[in-house]
mmCIF file of C-alpha atoms and ligand atoms in Angstrom:
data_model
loop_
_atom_site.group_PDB
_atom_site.id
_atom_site.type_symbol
_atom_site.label_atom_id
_atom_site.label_comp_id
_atom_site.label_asym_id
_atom_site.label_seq_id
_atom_site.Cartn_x
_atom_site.Cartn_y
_atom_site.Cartn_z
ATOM 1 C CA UNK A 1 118.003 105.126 97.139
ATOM 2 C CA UNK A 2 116.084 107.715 94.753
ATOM 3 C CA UNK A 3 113.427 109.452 96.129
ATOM 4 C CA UNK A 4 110.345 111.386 94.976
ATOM 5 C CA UNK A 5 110.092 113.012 98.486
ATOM 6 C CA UNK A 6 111.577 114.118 101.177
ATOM 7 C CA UNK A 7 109.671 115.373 105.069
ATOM 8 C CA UNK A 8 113.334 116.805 105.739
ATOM 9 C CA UNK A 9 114.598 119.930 105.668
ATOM 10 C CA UNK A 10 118.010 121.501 105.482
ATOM 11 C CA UNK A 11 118.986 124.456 106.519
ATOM 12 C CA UNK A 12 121.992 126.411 104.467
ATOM 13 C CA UNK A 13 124.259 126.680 107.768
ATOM 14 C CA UNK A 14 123.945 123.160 109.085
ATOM 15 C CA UNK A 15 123.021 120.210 107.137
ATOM 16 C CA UNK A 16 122.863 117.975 110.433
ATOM 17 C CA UNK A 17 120.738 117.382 112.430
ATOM 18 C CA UNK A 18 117.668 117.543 109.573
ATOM 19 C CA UNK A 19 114.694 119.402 111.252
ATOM 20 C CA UNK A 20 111.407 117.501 110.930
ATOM 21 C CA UNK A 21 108.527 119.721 108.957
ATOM 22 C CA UNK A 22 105.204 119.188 107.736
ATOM 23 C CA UNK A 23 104.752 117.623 104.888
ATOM 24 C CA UNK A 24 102.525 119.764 102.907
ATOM 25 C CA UNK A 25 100.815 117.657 100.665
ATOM 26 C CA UNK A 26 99.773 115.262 103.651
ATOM 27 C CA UNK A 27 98.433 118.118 105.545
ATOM 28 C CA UNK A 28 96.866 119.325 102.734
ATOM 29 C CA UNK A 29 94.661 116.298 101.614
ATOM 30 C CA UNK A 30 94.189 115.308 105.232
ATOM 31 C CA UNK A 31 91.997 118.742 105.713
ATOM 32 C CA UNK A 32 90.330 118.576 102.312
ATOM 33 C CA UNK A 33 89.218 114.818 103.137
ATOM 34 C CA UNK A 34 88.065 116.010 106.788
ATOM 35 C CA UNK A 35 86.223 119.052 104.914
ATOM 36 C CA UNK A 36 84.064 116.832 103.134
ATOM 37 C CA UNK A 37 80.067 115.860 103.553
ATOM 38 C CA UNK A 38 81.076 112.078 103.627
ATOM 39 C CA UNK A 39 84.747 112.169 105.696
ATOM 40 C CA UNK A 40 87.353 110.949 103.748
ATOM 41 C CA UNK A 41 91.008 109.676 104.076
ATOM 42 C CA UNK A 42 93.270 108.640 100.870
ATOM 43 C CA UNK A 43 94.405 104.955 101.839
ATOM 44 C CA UNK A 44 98.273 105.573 100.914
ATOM 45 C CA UNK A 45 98.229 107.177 103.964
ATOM 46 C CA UNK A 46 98.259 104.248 105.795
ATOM 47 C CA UNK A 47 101.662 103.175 105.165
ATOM 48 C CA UNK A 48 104.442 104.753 107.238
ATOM 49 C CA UNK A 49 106.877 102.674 109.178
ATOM 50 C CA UNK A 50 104.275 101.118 111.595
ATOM 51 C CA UNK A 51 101.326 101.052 109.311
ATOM 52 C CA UNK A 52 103.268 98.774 106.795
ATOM 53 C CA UNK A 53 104.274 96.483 109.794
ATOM 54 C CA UNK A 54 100.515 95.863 110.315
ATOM 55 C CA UNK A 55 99.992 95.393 106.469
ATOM 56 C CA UNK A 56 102.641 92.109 106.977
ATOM 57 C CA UNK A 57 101.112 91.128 110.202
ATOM 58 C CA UNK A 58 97.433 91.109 107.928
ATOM 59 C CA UNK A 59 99.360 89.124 105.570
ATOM 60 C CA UNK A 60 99.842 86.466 107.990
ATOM 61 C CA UNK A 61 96.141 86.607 109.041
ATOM 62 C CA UNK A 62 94.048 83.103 108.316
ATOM 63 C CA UNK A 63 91.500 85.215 107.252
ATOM 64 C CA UNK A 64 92.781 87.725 104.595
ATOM 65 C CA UNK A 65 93.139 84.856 101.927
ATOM 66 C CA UNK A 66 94.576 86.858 99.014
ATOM 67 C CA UNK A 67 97.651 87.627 100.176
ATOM 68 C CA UNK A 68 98.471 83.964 100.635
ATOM 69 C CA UNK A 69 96.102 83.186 97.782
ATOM 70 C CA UNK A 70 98.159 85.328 95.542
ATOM 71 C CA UNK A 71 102.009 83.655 96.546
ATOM 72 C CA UNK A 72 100.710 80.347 96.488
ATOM 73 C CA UNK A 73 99.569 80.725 92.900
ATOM 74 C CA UNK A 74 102.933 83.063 91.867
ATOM 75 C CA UNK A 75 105.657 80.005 91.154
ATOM 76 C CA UNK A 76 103.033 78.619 88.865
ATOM 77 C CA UNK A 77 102.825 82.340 86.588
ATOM 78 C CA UNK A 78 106.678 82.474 87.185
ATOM 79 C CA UNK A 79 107.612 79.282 85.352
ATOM 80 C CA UNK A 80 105.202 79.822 82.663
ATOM 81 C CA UNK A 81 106.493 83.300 81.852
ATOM 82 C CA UNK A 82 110.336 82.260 82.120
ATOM 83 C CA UNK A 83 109.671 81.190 78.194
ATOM 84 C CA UNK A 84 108.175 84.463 77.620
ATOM 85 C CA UNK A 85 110.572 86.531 79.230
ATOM 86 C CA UNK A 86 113.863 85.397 77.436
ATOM 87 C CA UNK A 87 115.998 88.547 76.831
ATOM 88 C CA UNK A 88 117.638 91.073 79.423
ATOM 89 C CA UNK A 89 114.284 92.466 81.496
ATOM 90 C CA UNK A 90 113.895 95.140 84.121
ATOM 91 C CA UNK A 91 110.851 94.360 86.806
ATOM 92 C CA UNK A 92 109.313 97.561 88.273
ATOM 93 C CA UNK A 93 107.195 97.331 90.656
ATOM 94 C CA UNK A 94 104.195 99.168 91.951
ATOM 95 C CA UNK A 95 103.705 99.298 96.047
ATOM 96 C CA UNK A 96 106.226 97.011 96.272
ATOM 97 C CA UNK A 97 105.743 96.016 100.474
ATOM 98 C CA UNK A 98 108.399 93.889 101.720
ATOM 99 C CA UNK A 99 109.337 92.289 98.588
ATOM 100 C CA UNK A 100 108.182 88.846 99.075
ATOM 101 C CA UNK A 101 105.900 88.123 95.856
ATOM 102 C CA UNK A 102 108.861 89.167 93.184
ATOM 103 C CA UNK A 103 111.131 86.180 95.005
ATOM 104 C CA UNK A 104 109.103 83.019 92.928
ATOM 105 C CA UNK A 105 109.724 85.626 89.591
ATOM 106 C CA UNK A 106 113.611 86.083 90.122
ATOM 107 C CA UNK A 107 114.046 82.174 91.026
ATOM 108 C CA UNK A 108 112.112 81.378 87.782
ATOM 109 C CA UNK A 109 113.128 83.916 85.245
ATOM 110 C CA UNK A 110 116.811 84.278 84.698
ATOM 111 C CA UNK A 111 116.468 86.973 82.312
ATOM 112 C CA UNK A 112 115.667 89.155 85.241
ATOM 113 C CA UNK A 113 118.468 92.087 85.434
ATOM 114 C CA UNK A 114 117.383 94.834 87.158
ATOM 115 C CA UNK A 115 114.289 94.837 89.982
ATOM 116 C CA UNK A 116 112.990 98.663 90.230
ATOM 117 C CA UNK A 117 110.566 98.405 93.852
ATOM 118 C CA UNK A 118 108.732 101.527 94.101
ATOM 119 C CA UNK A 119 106.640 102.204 97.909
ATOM 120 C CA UNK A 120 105.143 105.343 99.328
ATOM 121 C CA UNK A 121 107.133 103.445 102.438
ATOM 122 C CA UNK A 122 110.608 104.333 102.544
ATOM 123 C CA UNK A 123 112.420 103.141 105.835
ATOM 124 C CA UNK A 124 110.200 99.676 105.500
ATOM 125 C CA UNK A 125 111.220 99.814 101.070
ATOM 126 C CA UNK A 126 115.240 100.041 102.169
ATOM 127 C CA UNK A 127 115.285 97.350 105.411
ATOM 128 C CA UNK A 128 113.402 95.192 102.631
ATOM 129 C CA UNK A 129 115.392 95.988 99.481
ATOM 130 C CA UNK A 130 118.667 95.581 101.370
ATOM 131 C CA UNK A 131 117.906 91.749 102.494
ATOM 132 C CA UNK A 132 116.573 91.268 98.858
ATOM 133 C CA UNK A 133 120.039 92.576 97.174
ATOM 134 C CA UNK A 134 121.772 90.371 99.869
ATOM 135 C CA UNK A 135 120.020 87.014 98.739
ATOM 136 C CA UNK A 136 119.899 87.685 95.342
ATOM 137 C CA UNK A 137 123.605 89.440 94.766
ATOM 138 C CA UNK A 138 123.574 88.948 91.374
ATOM 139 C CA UNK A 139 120.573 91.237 90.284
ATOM 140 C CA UNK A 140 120.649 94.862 90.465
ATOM 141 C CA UNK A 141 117.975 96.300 93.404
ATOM 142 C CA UNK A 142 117.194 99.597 92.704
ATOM 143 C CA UNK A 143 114.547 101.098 95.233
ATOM 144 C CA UNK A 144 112.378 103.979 94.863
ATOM 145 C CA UNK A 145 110.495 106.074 97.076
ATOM 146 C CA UNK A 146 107.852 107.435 95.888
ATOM 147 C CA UNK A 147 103.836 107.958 94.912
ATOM 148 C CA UNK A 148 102.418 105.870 92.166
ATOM 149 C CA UNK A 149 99.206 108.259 92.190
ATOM 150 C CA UNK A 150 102.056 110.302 90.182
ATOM 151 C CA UNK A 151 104.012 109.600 87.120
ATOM 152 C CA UNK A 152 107.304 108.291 89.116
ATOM 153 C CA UNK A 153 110.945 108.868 87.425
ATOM 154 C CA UNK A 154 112.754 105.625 87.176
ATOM 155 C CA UNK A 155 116.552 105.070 87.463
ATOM 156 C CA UNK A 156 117.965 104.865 84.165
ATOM 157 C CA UNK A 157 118.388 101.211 82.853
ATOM 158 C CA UNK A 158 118.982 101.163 79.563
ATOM 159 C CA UNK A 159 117.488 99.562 76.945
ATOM 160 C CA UNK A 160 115.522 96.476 78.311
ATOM 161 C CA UNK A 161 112.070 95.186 78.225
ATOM 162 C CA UNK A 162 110.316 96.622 81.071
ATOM 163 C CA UNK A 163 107.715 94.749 82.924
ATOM 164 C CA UNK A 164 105.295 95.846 85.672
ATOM 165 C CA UNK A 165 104.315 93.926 88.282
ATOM 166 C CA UNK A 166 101.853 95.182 90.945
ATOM 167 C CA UNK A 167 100.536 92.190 92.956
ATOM 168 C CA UNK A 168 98.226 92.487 96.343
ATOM 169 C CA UNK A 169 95.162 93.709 94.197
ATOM 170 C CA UNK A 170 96.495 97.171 95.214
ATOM 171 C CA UNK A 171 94.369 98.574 92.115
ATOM 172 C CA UNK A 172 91.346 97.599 93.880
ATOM 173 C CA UNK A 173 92.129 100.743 96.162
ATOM 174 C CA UNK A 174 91.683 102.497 93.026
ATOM 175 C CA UNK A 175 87.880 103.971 91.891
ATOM 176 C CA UNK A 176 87.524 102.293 88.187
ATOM 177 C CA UNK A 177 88.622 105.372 86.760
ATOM 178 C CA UNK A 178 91.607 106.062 88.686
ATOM 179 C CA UNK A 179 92.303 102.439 87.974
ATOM 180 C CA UNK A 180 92.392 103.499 84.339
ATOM 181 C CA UNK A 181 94.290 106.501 85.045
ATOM 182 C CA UNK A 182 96.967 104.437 86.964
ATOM 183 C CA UNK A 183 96.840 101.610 83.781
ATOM 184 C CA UNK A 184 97.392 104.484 81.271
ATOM 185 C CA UNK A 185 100.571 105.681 83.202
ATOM 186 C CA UNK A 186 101.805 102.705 83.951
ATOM 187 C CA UNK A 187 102.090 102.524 80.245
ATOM 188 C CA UNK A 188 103.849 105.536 79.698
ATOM 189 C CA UNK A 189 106.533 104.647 82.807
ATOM 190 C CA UNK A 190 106.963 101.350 81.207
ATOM 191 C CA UNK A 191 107.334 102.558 77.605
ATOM 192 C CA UNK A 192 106.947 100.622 74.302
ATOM 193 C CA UNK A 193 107.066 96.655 74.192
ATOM 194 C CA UNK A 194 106.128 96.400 77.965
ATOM 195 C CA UNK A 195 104.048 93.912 79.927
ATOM 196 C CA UNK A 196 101.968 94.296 83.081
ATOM 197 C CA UNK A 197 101.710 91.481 85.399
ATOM 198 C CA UNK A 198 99.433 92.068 88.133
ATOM 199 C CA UNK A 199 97.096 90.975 90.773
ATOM 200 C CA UNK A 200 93.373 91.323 90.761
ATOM 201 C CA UNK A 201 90.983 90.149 93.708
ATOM 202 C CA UNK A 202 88.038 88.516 92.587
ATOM 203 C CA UNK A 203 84.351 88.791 93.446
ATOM 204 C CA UNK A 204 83.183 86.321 95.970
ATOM 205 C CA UNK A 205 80.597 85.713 98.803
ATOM 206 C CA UNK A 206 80.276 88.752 100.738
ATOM 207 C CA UNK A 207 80.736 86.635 104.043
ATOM 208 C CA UNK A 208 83.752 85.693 103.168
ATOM 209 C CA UNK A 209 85.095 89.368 101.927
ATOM 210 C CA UNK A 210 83.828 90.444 105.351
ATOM 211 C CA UNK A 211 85.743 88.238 107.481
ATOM 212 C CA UNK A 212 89.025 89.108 105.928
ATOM 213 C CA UNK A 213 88.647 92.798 106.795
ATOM 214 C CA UNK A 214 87.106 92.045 110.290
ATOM 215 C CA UNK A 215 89.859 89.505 111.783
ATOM 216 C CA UNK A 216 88.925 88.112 114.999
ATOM 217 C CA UNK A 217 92.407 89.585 116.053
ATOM 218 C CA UNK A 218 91.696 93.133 115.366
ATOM 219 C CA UNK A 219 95.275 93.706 113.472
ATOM 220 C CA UNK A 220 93.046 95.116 110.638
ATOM 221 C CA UNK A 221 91.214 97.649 112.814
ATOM 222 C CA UNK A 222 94.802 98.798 114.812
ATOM 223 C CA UNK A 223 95.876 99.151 110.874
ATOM 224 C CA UNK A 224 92.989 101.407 110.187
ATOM 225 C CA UNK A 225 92.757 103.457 113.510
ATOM 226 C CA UNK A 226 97.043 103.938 112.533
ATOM 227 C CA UNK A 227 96.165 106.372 109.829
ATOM 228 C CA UNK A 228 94.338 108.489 112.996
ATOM 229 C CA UNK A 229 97.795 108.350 115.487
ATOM 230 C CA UNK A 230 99.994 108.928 112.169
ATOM 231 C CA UNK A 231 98.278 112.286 111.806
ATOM 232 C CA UNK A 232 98.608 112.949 115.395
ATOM 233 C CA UNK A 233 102.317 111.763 114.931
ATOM 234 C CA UNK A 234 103.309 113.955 111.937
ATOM 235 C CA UNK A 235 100.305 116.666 111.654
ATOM 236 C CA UNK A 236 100.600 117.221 115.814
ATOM 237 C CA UNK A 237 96.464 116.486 115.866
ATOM 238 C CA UNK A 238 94.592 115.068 118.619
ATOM 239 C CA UNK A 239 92.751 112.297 117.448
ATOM 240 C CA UNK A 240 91.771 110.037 120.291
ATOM 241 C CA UNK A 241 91.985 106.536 118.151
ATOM 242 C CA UNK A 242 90.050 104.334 120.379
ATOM 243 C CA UNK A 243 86.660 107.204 120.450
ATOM 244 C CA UNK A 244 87.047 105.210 116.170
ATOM 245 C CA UNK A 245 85.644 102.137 115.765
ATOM 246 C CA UNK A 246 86.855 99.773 112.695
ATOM 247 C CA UNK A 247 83.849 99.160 110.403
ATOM 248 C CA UNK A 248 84.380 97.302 107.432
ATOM 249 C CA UNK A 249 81.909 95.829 105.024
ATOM 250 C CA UNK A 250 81.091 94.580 100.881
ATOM 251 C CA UNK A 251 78.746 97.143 99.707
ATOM 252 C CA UNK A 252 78.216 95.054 96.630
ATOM 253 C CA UNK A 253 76.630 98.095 94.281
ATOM 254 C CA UNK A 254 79.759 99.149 94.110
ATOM 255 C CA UNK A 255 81.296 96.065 94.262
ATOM 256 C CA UNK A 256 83.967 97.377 96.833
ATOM 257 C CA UNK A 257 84.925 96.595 100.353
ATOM 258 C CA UNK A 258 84.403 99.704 102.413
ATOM 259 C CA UNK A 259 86.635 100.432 105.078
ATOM 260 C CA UNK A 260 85.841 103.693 108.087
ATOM 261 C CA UNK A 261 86.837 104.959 111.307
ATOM 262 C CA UNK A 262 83.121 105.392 112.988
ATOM 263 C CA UNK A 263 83.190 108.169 115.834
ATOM 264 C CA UNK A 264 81.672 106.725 119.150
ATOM 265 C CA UNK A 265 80.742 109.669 120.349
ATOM 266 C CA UNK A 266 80.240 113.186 119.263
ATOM 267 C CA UNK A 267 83.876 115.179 119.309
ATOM 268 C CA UNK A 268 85.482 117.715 118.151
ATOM 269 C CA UNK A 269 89.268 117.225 117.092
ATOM 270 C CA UNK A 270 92.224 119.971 116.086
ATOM 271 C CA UNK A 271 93.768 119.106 112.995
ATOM 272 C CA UNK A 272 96.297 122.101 112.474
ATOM 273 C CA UNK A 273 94.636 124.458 113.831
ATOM 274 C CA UNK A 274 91.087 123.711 112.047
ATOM 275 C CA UNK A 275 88.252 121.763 114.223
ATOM 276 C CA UNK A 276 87.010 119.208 112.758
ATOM 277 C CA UNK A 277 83.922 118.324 114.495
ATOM 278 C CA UNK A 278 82.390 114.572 114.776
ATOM 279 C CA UNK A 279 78.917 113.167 115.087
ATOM 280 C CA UNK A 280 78.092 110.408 117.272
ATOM 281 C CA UNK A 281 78.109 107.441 114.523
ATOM 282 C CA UNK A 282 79.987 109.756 111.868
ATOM 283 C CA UNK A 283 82.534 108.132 109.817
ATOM 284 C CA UNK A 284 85.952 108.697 108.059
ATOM 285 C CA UNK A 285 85.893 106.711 105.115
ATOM 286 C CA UNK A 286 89.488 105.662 105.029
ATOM 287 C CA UNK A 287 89.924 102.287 102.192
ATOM 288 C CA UNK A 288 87.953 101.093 99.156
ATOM 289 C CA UNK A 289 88.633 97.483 97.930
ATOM 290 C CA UNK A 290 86.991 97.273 94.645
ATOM 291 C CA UNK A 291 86.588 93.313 93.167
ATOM 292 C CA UNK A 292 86.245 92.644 89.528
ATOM 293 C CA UNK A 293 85.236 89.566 87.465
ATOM 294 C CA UNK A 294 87.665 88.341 85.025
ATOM 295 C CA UNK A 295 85.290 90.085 82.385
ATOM 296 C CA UNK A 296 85.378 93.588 84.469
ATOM 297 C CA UNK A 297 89.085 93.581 84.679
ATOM 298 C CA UNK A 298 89.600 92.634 81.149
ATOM 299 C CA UNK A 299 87.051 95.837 79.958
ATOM 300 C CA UNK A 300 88.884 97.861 82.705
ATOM 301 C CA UNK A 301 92.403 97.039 80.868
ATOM 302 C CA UNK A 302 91.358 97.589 77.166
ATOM 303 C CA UNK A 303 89.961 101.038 78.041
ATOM 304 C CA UNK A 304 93.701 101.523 79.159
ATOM 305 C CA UNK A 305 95.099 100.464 76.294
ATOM 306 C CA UNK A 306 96.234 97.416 77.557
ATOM 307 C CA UNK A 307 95.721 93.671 76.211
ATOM 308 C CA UNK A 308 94.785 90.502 78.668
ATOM 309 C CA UNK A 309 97.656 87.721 77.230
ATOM 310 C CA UNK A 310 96.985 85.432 79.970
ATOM 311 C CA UNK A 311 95.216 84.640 83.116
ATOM 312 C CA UNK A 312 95.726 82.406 85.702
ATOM 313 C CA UNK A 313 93.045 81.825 88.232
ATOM 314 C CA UNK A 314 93.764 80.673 91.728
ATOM 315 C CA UNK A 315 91.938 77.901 93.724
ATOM 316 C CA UNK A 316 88.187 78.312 93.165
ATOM 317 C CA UNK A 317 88.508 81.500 91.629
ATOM 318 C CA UNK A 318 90.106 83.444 94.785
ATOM 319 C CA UNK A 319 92.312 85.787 92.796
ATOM 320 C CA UNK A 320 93.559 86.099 89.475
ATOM 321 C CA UNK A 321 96.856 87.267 87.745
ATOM 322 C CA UNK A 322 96.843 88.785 84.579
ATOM 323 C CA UNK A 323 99.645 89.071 81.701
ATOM 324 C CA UNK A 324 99.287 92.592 80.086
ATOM 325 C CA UNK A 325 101.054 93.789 76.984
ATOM 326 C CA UNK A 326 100.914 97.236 76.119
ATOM 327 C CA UNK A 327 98.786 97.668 72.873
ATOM 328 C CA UNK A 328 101.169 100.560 71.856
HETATM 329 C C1 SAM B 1 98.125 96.261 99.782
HETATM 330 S S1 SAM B 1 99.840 96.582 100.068
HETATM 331 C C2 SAM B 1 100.561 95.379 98.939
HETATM 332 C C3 SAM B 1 101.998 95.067 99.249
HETATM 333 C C4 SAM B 1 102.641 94.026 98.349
HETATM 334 N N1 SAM B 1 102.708 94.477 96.976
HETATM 335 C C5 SAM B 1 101.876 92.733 98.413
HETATM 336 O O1 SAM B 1 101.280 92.359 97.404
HETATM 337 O O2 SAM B 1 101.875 92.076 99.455
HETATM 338 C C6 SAM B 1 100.045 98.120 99.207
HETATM 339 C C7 SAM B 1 101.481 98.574 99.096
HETATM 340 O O3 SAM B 1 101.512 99.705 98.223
HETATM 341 C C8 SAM B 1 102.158 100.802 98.854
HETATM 342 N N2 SAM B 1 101.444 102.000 98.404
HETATM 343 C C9 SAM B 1 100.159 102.347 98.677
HETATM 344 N N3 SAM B 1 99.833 103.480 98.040
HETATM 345 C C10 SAM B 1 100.946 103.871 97.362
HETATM 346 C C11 SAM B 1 101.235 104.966 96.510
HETATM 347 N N4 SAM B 1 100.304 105.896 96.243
HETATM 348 N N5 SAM B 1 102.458 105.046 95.956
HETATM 349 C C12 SAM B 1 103.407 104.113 96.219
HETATM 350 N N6 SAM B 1 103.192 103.046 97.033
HETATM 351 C C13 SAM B 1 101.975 102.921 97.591
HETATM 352 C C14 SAM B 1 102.053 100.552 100.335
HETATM 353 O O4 SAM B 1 103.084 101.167 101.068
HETATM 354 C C15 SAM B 1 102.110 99.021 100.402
HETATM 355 O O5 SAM B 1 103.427 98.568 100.479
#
């Protein structure tokens, strides 16, 4: 597996047993975000080990329709790109989960060589990419672990069309003009001649955007209140994650889901070695969700510098999946 990262250190006597350390960056932008007037936490930090096994347990959540939106309208896309995908292709893609939306694209589109997963998640990115390269033997699964936010290094893979795929409305999590930023470099790692397939939510009711980030379970407020006990875990802090309630709602100015950690109670916690200090009601503002109309995401594309080929629109208007080719 390549990786873009490692929280392991070696030391130049004994290469075994690795010694846990900090991992800068995440200690880094964890303080910064706590340092700010309006608390903030980036939402890749969600996803280690048990954060992405509450992302697939929301998956399976009657409420949070586009995930299941999304697959059910994938077989459709992947037959009517298997005509325009004919040659030798590479698929890279971005925040690639557990690998179930790029199975109705390999059964429909032979042409498919090489499948390049990239995740910010990498024990959950190898248990999945080794059960993918054992049902499909044939194709070449070539994981990496790494940070989209960045420009990622891919395997090389020789000279084939590459095409992007980044399903789960993952952009949304994305301000508009880190959304562009992404686009742009999702160019460049793709090169000339590529295509972007991805997955957009849609705007819709606000009820119904509210009750898939408020499940009547609570698996979507255990996933939020994870990024708290994963900074205990790995930055030794003392969050206490139940004094945090889940609050989640459409502000539709900003036509966003918002999603915080609201302090119950005025606190103070240690966060290596700096106290950050809570008001009763205060919140960390942990996920944005940002919807777009067809006509948003199109605008939000060109300024990228790429062009909409094709959309597909799910059951009234849900979700949508978009063809992009790379304007050059
Ligand atoms: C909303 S989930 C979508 C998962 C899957 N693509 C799907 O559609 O079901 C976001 C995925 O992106 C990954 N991710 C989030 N931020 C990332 C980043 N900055 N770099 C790489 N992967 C990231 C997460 O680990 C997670 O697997």
């Amino acid at each position: 597996m390549h990786s873009a990262q490692s929280l392991f250190q070696a030391t130049d006597f004994n290469l075994a047993p690795l010694t846990p350390v900090v991992d800068r960056g995440f200690a880094d932008d964890v303080l910064h975000g706590l340092a700010l007037p309006q608390k903030q936490l980036h939402a890749k930090y969600f996803y280690d080990q048990q954060g992405s096994d509450y992302f697939d347990q929301i998956c399976q959540l009657p409420e949070y329709y586009p995930y299941q939106t999304e697959l059910d309208l994938l077989p459709q896309v992947a037959t009517d790109l298997a005509g325009t995908f004919t040659a030798d292709c590479t698929i890279v893609e971005f925040g690639a989960g557990s690998l179930v939306k790029i199975k109705p694209l390999l059964s429909a589109i032979s042409s498919i060589r090489q499948f390049i997963p990239i995740d910010i998640s990498g024990i959950h990115l190898e248990m999945a990419s080794q059960q993918l390269q054992s049902d499909f033997p044939d194709l070449a699964v070539l994981p990496v672990v790494g940070d989209f936010c960045f420009p990622v290094e891919l395997p090389v893979i020789g000279n084939q069309q590459k095409v992007g795929f980044f399903p789960g409305s993952t952009i949304g999590n994305f301000c508009p003009a880190q959304a562009a930023s992404f686009l742009k470099n999702a160019r460049f790692t793709l090169g000339p001649d590529s295509c972007l397939l991805i997955g957009v939510d849609t705007k819709k009711s606000p009820l119904y955007l509210h009750n898939a980030y408020n499940d009547a379970q609570g698996i979507t407020a255990k996933f939020n209140r994870n990024i708290l006990s994963r900074i205990n875990r790995e930055l030794g802090a003392n969050f206490t994650p139940e004094k945090f309630e889940h609050y989640a709602f459409y502000n539709a100015g900003q036509g966003r889901v918002e999603m915080h950690l609201v302090s119950t109670s005025e606190q103070v916690v240690d966060v290596l070695g700096s106290s950050v200090a809570f008001a009763a009601g205060e919140s960390i503002h942990t996920e944005n969700s940002y919807k777009y109309t067809p006509d948003e995401f199109c605008q939000l594309a060109a300024s990228a510098g790429w062009q909409v080929e094709r959309t597909w629109l799910a059951k009234q208007d849900l979700f949508a999946t978009y063809l992009l080719r790379n304007r050059g």
